[in-house]
Structure formats: C-alpha cells, structure tokens
Tab-separated table of C-alpha atoms and ligand atoms in Angstrom:
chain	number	residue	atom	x	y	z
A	10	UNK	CA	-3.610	25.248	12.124
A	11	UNK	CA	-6.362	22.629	11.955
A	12	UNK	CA	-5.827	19.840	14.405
A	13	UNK	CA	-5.490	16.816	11.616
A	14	UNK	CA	-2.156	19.021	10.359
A	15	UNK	CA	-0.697	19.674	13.805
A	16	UNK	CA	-0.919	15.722	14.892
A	17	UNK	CA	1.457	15.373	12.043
A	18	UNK	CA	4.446	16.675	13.762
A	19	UNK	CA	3.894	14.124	16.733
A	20	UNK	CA	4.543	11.235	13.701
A	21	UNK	CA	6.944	8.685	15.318
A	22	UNK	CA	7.345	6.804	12.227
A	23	UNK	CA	7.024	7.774	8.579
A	24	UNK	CA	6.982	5.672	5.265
A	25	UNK	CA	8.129	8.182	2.588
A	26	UNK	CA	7.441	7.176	-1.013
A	27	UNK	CA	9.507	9.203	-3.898
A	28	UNK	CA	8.393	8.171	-7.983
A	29	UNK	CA	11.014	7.731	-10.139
A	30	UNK	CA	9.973	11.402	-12.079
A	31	UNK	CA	11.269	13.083	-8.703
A	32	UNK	CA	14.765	10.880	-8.908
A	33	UNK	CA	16.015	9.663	-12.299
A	34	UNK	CA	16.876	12.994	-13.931
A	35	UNK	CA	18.673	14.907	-11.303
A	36	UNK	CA	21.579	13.890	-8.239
A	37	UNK	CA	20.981	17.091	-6.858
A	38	UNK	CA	17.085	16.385	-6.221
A	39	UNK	CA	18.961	13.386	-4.193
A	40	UNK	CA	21.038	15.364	-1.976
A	41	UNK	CA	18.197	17.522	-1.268
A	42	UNK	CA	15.770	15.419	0.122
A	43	UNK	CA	18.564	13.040	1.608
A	44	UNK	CA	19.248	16.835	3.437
A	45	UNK	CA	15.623	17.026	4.170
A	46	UNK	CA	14.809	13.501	5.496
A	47	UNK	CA	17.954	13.695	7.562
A	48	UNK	CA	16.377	16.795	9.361
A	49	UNK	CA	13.460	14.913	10.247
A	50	UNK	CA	15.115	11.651	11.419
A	51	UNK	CA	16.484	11.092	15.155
A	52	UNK	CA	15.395	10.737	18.660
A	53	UNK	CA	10.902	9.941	18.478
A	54	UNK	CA	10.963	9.492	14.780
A	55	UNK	CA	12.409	6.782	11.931
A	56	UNK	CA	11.832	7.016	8.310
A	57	UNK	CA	11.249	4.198	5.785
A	58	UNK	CA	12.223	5.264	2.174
A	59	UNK	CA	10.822	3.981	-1.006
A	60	UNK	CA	12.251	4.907	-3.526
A	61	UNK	CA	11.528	4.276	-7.654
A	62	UNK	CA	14.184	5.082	-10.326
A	63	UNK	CA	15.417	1.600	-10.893
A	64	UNK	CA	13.733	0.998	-14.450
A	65	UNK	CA	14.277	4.769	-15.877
A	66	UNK	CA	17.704	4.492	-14.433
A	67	UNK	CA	18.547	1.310	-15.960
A	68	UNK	CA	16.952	2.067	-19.407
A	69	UNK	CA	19.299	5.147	-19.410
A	70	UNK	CA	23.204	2.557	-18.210
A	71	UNK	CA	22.046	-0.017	-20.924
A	72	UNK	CA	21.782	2.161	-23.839
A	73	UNK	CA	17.719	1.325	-24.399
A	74	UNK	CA	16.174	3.345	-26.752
A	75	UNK	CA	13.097	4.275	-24.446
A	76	UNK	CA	11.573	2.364	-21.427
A	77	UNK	CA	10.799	-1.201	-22.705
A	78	UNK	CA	7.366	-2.676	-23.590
A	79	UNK	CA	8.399	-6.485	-22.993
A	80	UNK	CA	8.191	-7.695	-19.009
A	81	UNK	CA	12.011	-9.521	-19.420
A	82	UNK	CA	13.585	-5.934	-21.026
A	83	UNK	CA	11.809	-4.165	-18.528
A	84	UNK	CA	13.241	-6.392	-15.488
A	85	UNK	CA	16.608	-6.439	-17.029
A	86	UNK	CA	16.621	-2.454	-16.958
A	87	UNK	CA	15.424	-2.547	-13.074
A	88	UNK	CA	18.301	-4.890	-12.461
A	89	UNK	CA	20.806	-2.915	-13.854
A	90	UNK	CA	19.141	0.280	-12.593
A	91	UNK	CA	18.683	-0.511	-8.572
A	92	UNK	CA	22.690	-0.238	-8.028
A	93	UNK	CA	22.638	2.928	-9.688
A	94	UNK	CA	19.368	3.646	-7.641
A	95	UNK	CA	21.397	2.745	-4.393
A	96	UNK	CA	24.296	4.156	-5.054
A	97	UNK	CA	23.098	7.392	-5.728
A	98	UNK	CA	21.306	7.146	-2.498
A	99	UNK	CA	24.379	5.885	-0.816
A	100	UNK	CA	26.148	8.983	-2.232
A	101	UNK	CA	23.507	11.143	-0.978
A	102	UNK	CA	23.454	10.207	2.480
A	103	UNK	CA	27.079	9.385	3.096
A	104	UNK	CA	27.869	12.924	3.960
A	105	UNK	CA	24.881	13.185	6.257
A	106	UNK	CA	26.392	10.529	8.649
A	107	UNK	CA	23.223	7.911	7.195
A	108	UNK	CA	23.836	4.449	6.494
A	109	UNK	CA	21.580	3.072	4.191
A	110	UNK	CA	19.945	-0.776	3.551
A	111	UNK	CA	18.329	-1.574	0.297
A	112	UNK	CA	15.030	-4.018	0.989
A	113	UNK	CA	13.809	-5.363	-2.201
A	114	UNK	CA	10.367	-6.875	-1.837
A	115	UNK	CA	7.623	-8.616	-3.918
A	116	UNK	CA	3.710	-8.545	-3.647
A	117	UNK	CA	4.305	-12.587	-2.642
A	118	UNK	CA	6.225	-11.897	-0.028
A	119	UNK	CA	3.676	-9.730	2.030
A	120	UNK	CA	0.849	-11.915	0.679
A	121	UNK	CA	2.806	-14.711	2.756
A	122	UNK	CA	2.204	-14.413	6.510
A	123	UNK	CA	5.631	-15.611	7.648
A	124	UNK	CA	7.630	-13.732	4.855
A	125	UNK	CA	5.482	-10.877	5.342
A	126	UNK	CA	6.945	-10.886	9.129
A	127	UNK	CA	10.628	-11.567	8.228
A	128	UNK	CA	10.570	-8.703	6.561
A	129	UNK	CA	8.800	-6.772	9.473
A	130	UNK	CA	11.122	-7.755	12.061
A	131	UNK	CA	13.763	-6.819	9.301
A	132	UNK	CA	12.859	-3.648	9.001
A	133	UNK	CA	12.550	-3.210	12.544
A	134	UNK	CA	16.113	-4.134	13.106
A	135	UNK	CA	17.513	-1.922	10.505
A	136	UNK	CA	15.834	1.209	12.441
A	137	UNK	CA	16.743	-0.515	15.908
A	138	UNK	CA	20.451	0.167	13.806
A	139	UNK	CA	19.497	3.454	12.905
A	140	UNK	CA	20.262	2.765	9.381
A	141	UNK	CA	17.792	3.762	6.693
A	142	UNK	CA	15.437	1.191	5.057
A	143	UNK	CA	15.129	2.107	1.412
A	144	UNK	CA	12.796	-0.189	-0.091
A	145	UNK	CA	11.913	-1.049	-3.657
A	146	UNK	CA	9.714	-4.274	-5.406
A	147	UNK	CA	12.245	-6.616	-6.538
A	148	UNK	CA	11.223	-5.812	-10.464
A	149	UNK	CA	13.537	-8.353	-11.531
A	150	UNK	CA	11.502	-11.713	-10.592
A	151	UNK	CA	7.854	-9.863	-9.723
A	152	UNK	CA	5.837	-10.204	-13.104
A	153	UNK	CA	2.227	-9.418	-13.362
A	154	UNK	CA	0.292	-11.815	-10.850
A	155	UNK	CA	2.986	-11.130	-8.344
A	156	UNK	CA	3.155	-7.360	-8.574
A	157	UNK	CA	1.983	-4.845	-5.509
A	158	UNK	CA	0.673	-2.743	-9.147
A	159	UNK	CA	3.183	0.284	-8.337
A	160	UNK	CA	5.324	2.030	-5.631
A	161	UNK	CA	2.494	3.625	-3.881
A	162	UNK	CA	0.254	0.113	-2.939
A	163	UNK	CA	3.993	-1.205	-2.007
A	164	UNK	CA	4.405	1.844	0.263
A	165	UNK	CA	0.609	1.484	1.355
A	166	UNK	CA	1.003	-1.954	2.501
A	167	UNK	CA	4.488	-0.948	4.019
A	168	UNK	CA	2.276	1.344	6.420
A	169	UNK	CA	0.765	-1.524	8.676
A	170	UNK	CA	4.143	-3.299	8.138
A	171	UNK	CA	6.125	-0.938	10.119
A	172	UNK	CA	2.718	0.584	11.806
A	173	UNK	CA	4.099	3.889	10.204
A	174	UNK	CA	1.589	7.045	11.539
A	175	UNK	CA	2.506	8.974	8.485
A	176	UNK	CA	2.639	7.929	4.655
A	177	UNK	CA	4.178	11.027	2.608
A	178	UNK	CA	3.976	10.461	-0.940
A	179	UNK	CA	5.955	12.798	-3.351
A	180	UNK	CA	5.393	12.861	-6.342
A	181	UNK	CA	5.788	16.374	-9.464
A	182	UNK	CA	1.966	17.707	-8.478
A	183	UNK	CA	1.028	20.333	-5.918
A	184	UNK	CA	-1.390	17.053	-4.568
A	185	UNK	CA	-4.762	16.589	-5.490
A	186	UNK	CA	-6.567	18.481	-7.714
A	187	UNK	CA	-10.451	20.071	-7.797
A	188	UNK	CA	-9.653	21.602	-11.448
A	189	UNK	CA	-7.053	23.713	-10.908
A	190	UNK	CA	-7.228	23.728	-7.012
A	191	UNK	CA	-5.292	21.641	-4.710
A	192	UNK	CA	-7.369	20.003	-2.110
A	193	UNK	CA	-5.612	20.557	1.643
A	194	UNK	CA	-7.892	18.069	2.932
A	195	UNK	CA	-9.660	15.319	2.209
A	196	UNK	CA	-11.526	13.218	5.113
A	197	UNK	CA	-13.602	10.842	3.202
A	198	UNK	CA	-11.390	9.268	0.737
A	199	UNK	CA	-14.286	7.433	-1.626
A	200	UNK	CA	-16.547	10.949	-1.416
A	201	UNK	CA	-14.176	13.553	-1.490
A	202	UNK	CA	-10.905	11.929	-3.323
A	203	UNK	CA	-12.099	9.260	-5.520
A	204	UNK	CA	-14.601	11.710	-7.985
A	205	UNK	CA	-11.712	13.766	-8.413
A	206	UNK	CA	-8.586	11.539	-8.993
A	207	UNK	CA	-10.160	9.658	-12.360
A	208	UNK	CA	-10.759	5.694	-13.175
A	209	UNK	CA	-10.857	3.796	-10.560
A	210	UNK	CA	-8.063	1.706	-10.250
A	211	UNK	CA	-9.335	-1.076	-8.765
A	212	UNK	CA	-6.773	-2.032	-6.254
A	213	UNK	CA	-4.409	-2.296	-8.677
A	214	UNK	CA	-2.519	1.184	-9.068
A	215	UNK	CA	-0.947	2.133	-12.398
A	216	UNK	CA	1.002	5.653	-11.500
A	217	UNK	CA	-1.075	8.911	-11.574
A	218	UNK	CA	-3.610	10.523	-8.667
A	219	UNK	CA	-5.848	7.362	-8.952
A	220	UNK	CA	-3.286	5.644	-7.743
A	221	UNK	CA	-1.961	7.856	-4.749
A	222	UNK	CA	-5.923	8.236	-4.228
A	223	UNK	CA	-5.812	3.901	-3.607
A	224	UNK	CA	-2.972	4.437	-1.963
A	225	UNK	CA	-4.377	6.632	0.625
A	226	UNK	CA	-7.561	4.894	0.884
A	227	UNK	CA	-5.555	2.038	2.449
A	228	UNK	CA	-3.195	4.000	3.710
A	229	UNK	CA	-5.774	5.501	5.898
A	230	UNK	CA	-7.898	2.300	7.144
A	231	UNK	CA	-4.347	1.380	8.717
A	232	UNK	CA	-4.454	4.348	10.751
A	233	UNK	CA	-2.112	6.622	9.493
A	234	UNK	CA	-2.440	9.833	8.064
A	235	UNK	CA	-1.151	10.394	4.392
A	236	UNK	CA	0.658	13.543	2.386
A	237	UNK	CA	0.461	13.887	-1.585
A	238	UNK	CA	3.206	16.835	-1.996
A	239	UNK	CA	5.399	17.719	-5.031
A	240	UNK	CA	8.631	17.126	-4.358
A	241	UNK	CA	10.187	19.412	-6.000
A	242	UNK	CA	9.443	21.870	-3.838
A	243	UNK	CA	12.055	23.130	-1.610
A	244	UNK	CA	11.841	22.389	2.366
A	245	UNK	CA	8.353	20.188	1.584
A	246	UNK	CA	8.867	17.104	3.464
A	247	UNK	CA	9.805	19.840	6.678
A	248	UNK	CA	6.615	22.008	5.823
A	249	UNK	CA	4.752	19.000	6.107
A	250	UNK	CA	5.889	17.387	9.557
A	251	UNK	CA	5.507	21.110	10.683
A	252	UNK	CA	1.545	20.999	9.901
A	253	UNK	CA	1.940	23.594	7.154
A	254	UNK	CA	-0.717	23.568	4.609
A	255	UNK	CA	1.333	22.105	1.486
A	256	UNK	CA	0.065	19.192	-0.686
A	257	UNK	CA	-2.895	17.262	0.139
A	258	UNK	CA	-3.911	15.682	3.901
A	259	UNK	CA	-5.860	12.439	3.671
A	260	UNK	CA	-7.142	12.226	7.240
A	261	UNK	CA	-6.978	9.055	8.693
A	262	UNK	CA	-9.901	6.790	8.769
A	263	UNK	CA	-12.289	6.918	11.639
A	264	UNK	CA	-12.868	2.954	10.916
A	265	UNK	CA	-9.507	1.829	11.647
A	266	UNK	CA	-8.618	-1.960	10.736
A	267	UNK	CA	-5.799	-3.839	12.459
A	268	UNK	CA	-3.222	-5.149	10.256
A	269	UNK	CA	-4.331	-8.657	10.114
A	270	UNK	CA	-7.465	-7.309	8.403
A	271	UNK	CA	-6.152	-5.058	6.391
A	272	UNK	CA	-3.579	-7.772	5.171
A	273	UNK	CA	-6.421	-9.778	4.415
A	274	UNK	CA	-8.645	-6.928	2.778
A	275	UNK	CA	-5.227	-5.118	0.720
A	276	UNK	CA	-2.290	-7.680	0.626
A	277	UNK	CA	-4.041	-10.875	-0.520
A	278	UNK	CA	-5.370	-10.940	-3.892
A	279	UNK	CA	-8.604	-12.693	-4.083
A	280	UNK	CA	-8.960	-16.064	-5.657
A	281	UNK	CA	-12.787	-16.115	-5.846
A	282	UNK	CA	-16.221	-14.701	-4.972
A	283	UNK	CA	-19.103	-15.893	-2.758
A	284	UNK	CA	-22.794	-14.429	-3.903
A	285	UNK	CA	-24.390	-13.894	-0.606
A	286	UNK	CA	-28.500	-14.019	-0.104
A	287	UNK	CA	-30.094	-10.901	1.519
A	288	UNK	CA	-30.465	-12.662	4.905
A	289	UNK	CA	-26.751	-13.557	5.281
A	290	UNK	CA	-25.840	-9.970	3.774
A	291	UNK	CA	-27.325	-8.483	7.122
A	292	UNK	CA	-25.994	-11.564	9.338
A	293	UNK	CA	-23.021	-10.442	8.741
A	294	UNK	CA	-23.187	-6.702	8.159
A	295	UNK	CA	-25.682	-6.103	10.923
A	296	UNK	CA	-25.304	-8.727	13.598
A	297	UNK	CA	-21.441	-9.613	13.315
A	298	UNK	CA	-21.724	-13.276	12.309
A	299	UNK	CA	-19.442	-16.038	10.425
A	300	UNK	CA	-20.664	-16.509	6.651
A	301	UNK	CA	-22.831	-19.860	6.622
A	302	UNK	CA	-22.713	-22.389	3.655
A	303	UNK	CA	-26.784	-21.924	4.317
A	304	UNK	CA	-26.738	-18.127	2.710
A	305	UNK	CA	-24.499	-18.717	-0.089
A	306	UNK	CA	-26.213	-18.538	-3.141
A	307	UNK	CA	-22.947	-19.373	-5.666
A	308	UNK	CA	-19.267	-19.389	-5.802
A	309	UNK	CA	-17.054	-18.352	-8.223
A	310	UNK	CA	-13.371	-18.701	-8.821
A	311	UNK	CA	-11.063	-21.360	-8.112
A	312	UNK	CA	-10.266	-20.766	-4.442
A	313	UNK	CA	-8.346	-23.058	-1.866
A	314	UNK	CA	-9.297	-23.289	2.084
A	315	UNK	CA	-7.097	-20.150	3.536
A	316	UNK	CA	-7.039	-17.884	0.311
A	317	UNK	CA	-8.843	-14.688	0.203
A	318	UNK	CA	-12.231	-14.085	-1.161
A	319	UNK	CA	-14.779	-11.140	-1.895
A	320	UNK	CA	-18.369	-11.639	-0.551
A	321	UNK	CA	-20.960	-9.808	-2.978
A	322	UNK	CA	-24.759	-9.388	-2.502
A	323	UNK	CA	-26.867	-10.694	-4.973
A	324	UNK	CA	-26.325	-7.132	-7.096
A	325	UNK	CA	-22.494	-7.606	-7.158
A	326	UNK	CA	-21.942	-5.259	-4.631
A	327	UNK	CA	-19.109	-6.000	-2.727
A	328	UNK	CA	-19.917	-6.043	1.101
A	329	UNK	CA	-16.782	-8.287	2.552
A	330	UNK	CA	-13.532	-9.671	1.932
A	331	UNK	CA	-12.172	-12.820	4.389
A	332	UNK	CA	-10.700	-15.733	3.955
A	333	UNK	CA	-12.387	-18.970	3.096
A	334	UNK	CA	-12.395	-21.891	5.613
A	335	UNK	CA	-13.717	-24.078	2.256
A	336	UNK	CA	-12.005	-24.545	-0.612
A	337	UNK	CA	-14.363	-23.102	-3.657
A	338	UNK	CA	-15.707	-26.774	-4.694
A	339	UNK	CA	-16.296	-27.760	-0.782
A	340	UNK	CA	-18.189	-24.315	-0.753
A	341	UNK	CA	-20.373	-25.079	-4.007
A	342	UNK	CA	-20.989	-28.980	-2.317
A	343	UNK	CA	-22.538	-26.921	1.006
A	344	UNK	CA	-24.321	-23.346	-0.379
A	345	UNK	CA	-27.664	-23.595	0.670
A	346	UNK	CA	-27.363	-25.964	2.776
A	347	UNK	CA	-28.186	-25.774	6.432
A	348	UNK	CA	-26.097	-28.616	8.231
A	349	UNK	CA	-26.456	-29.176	12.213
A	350	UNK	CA	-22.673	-28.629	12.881
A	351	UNK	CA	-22.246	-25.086	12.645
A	352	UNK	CA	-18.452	-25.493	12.418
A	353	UNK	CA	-18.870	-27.710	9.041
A	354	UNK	CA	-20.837	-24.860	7.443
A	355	UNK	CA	-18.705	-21.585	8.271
A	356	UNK	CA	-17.695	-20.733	4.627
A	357	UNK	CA	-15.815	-17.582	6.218
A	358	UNK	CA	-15.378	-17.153	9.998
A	359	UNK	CA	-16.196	-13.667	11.526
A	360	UNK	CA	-12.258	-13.714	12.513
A	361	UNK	CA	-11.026	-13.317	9.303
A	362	UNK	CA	-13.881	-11.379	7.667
A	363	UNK	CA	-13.471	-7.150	6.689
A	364	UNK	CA	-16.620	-5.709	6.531
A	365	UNK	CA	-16.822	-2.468	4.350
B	409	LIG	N1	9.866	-0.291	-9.091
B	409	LIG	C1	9.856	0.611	-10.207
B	409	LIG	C2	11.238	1.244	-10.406
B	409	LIG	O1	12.025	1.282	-9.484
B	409	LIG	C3	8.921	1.762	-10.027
B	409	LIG	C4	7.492	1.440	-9.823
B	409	LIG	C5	6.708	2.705	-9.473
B	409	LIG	O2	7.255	3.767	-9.440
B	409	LIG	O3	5.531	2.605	-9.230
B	409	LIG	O4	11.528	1.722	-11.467
C-alpha cells in the first residue's frame, strides 16, 4: 500500500462532502452511508457531513416543474427542501444511535473573522457532544456575491475550520479521470489534476471535476489529504479510511499554509489588485518582505484598508494575495512613492501576505 493511502486510516477528523446526485433520488443511498459513516465514527475520529439535496429536494415537495432558473425560486425550493434534507438524515441515523445538528452557513460568514470562529467553536462543541454536524450553505439568503460557488469550496473551507486531516468528496464518478482511467493519485494538483479536470474554475466552483479539482487544491494547502470516490459504491467511504486504492488521492501539499493564510488566500474574495514592479515582485517572493507603496506600479478595484487583494506582476501574473493596510485610493495617493516612515508605506504587511 503506498504510504500517502495508509496515513489515511490514522485520520482523526474527516469533512465528508455528499452532492445532491448521490442523495435526492434514493432513502436507501441514505441509510447506507449513514451505516457507513457510523462505522467510521467513535473513539480517535469525528466526522463533519455536508450534505446537498436541499434544492432538488425542494423542487420535487413544491410541485416545480424542473429546478428553477430565477435566484428567489431557487432559494424558495432550498427552503422547503433542507427539512426534507434533515429529516431524511435524521431518519437515517436515528437507528444508528446518531444525533444529528443541521449548520447552515454562508460564504459571509467565514469571510468574517469572528463569525467564521462562532461557527468553529460551534462545530467543535457539537463533536465535543458527539452529535453529527451536517452542514449545508444557507441557500435561502446567500445570493451570488455571498455564495462559497458550490458544496465542495464550502466543504474546502470547512477543512481548516475544523482542521479536518481528511476531505472525502463523493460524488457518481469513479474520481478523476485520464480518458477513461481513474487517476489513484495525484501529488501536484495544478500539474497533474488541473489539465485533466477541464476550465478552470477560477475559485469559484460550479459542480463537475473542475470543481472537486479547486476543491482539492485548497483542500490540500490546509494540510489535509482529499478522496474523490463515487458514492455509489458499496463499502467506499470504509475502503477509503482502510488505504484501499478506490477513487482518487490528492496528496496533501508539501507547502502547507496555516489557516489564517489560507482564510485570507480562499475565504476572502478580493476587492482589488495591486500591479507590482519587478523589484518588489522579488522583495517579496525572494527575500520575504512587506509590499511597499514604492513598488506599486497601479491599483485597481475599489478596496478598503483590511479587505483582501491579489498582487500581480507587471504581466498579470498573480504572485500574492494579502490584505491591504491602505484603502485602494490611499494606495494610488502613495505607489511609487518612497516615504521615510516605512510603516506609512506598507501597502500589504508580510503578516498577512500568501505567497504562491
Ligand atoms: N446547497 C445546494 C443544495 O443543497 C447544493 C449546492 C451544491 O451541491 O454544490 O441543494
């Protein structure tokens, strides 16, 4: 068994993401992997669910003739489909002894430091209960600007939340695909992964492998180790946490970021961009420095002192994301400028900067 498979039985905690293809249709999938996730839970490991459903299941109790196009029919059908969602869930697991907590979260929430760890120490709590977190984005109020994009950046950025080791995604594919061959292992996630999984999605994940291959990317920077597996499979998520070669294994990454930087690089949106000259490019990149107003060569956006921005060389290129000490007009009054306080020019202080 290669040694990045066996580590994955020693996983203490696991986020375990399940699409709403895997749910909607069929109870019995439910009571099967409620079966399957109770086998892995108790003494040296927890589980955080998220689960889809709620739109697909909700488009089904109100009668709608097909998923909705419009953002307000497709947040009515989530409301009325996450009780179904939960009960079927509570259904599942009742016989298994599990108590189960919904958690319904937006992309503002995590963007927001102190919401972001109310619903850590949350989540904490629940497993301190042994109950079972089963988390889903609170459709109902998160339109576009406030989305995480889908159910696998939510269940990314749950990952340094709840500093899970594993992230399993399950989706209806064997994992990811080299034509007609699944992958068992990918180490490098942009060389290996990204060619194979289609358009680039940006950050912003819209269902599909390009998605779960975003999804791992950041998955993987947070330290974990991440599973695409079909779910329909029987015995998968055990086959899995027993190193077996099922599904895809995304490696984690060598170049670790702690969760502060990873918030900054993955949770926060960014509100603008700083064009960096070649000099400050290596300043930071080479010898570890704070971004100067002196080596900014323009600023674009509409950013405020504390929101995210990206940092681009002079080609576009992104090298950096941080957060701005200036807001964006501030920043345009000082690039180029040397000053003689050095604390009055730091555009964006080493602290707060991810390098890539
Ligand atoms: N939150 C959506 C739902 O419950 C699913 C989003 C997704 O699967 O990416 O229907």
């Amino acid at each position: 068994m290669p040694p990045a498979r066996s580590q994955l039985a020693r996983a203490r905690r696991v986020v375990l993401k399940i699409g709403s293809k895997t749910l909607s249709q069929d109870r019995e999938a439910m009571r099967r992997i409620a079966a399957e996730i109770q086998a892995l839970r108790g003494p040296g490991r927890e589980i955080v669910l998220v689960s889809s459903g709620a739109i697909a299941l909700g488009v089904a109790k109100l009668g709608m003739r097909g998923r909705p196009r419009e953002i307000a029919r497709l947040q009515a059908a989530a409301a009325a489909g996450q009780t179904v969602l939960m009960n079927r869930w509570e259904e599942a697991f009742a016989p298994l002894g599990v108590t189960v907590a919904q958690v319904l979260l937006t992309h503002a929430d995590l963007a927001d430091r102190a919401r972001g760890n109310n619903a850590r120490l949350a989540l904490s709590a629940l497993l301190a209960e042994g109950a079972l977190p089963i988390i889903n984005e609170n459709d109902t109020v998160a339109v576009e600007e406030i989305k995480f994009g889908d159910n696998d950046q939510l269940a990314s950025m749950v990952v340094p939340l709840v500093d899970a080791e594993l992230l399993v995604l399950l989706s209806d594919v064997e994992g990811l695909l080299d034509g007609a061959t699944r992958v068992p292992l990918v180490v490098d996630v942009e060389q290996e992964a990204r060619p194979l999984a289609g358009a680039s999605t940006s950050g912003v994940g819209t269902g599909g492998m390009a998605s779960k291959v975003e999804a791992a990317r950041r998955a993987t920077l947070a330290g974990a180790a991440v599973v695409v597996a079909d779910g329909r499979v029987h015995g998968v998520l055990e086959a899995i946490l027993a190193g077996e070669d099922v599904g895809t294994l995304f490696a984690p990454s060598a170049r670790r970021i702690g969760a502060r930087r990873h918030w900054i690089a993955f949770t926060l949106r960014p509100r603008g961009a700083l064009v960096l000259d070649p000099g400050a490019v290596d300043a930071l990149s080479k010898r570890g420095r704070s971004l100067l107003a002196v080596g900014v060569l323009g600023v674009r956006g509409d950013f405020r002192k504390g929101d995210a921005v990206t940092i681009v060389d002079v080609t576009g290129r992104e090298v950096a994301r941080g957060l701005a000490r200036l807001s964006a007009s501030d920043a345009t009054a000082m690039a180029g400028r040397a000053t003689d306080g050095e604390e009055d020019a730091v555009v964006v202080h080493r602290d707060d900067l991810v390098l890539w």
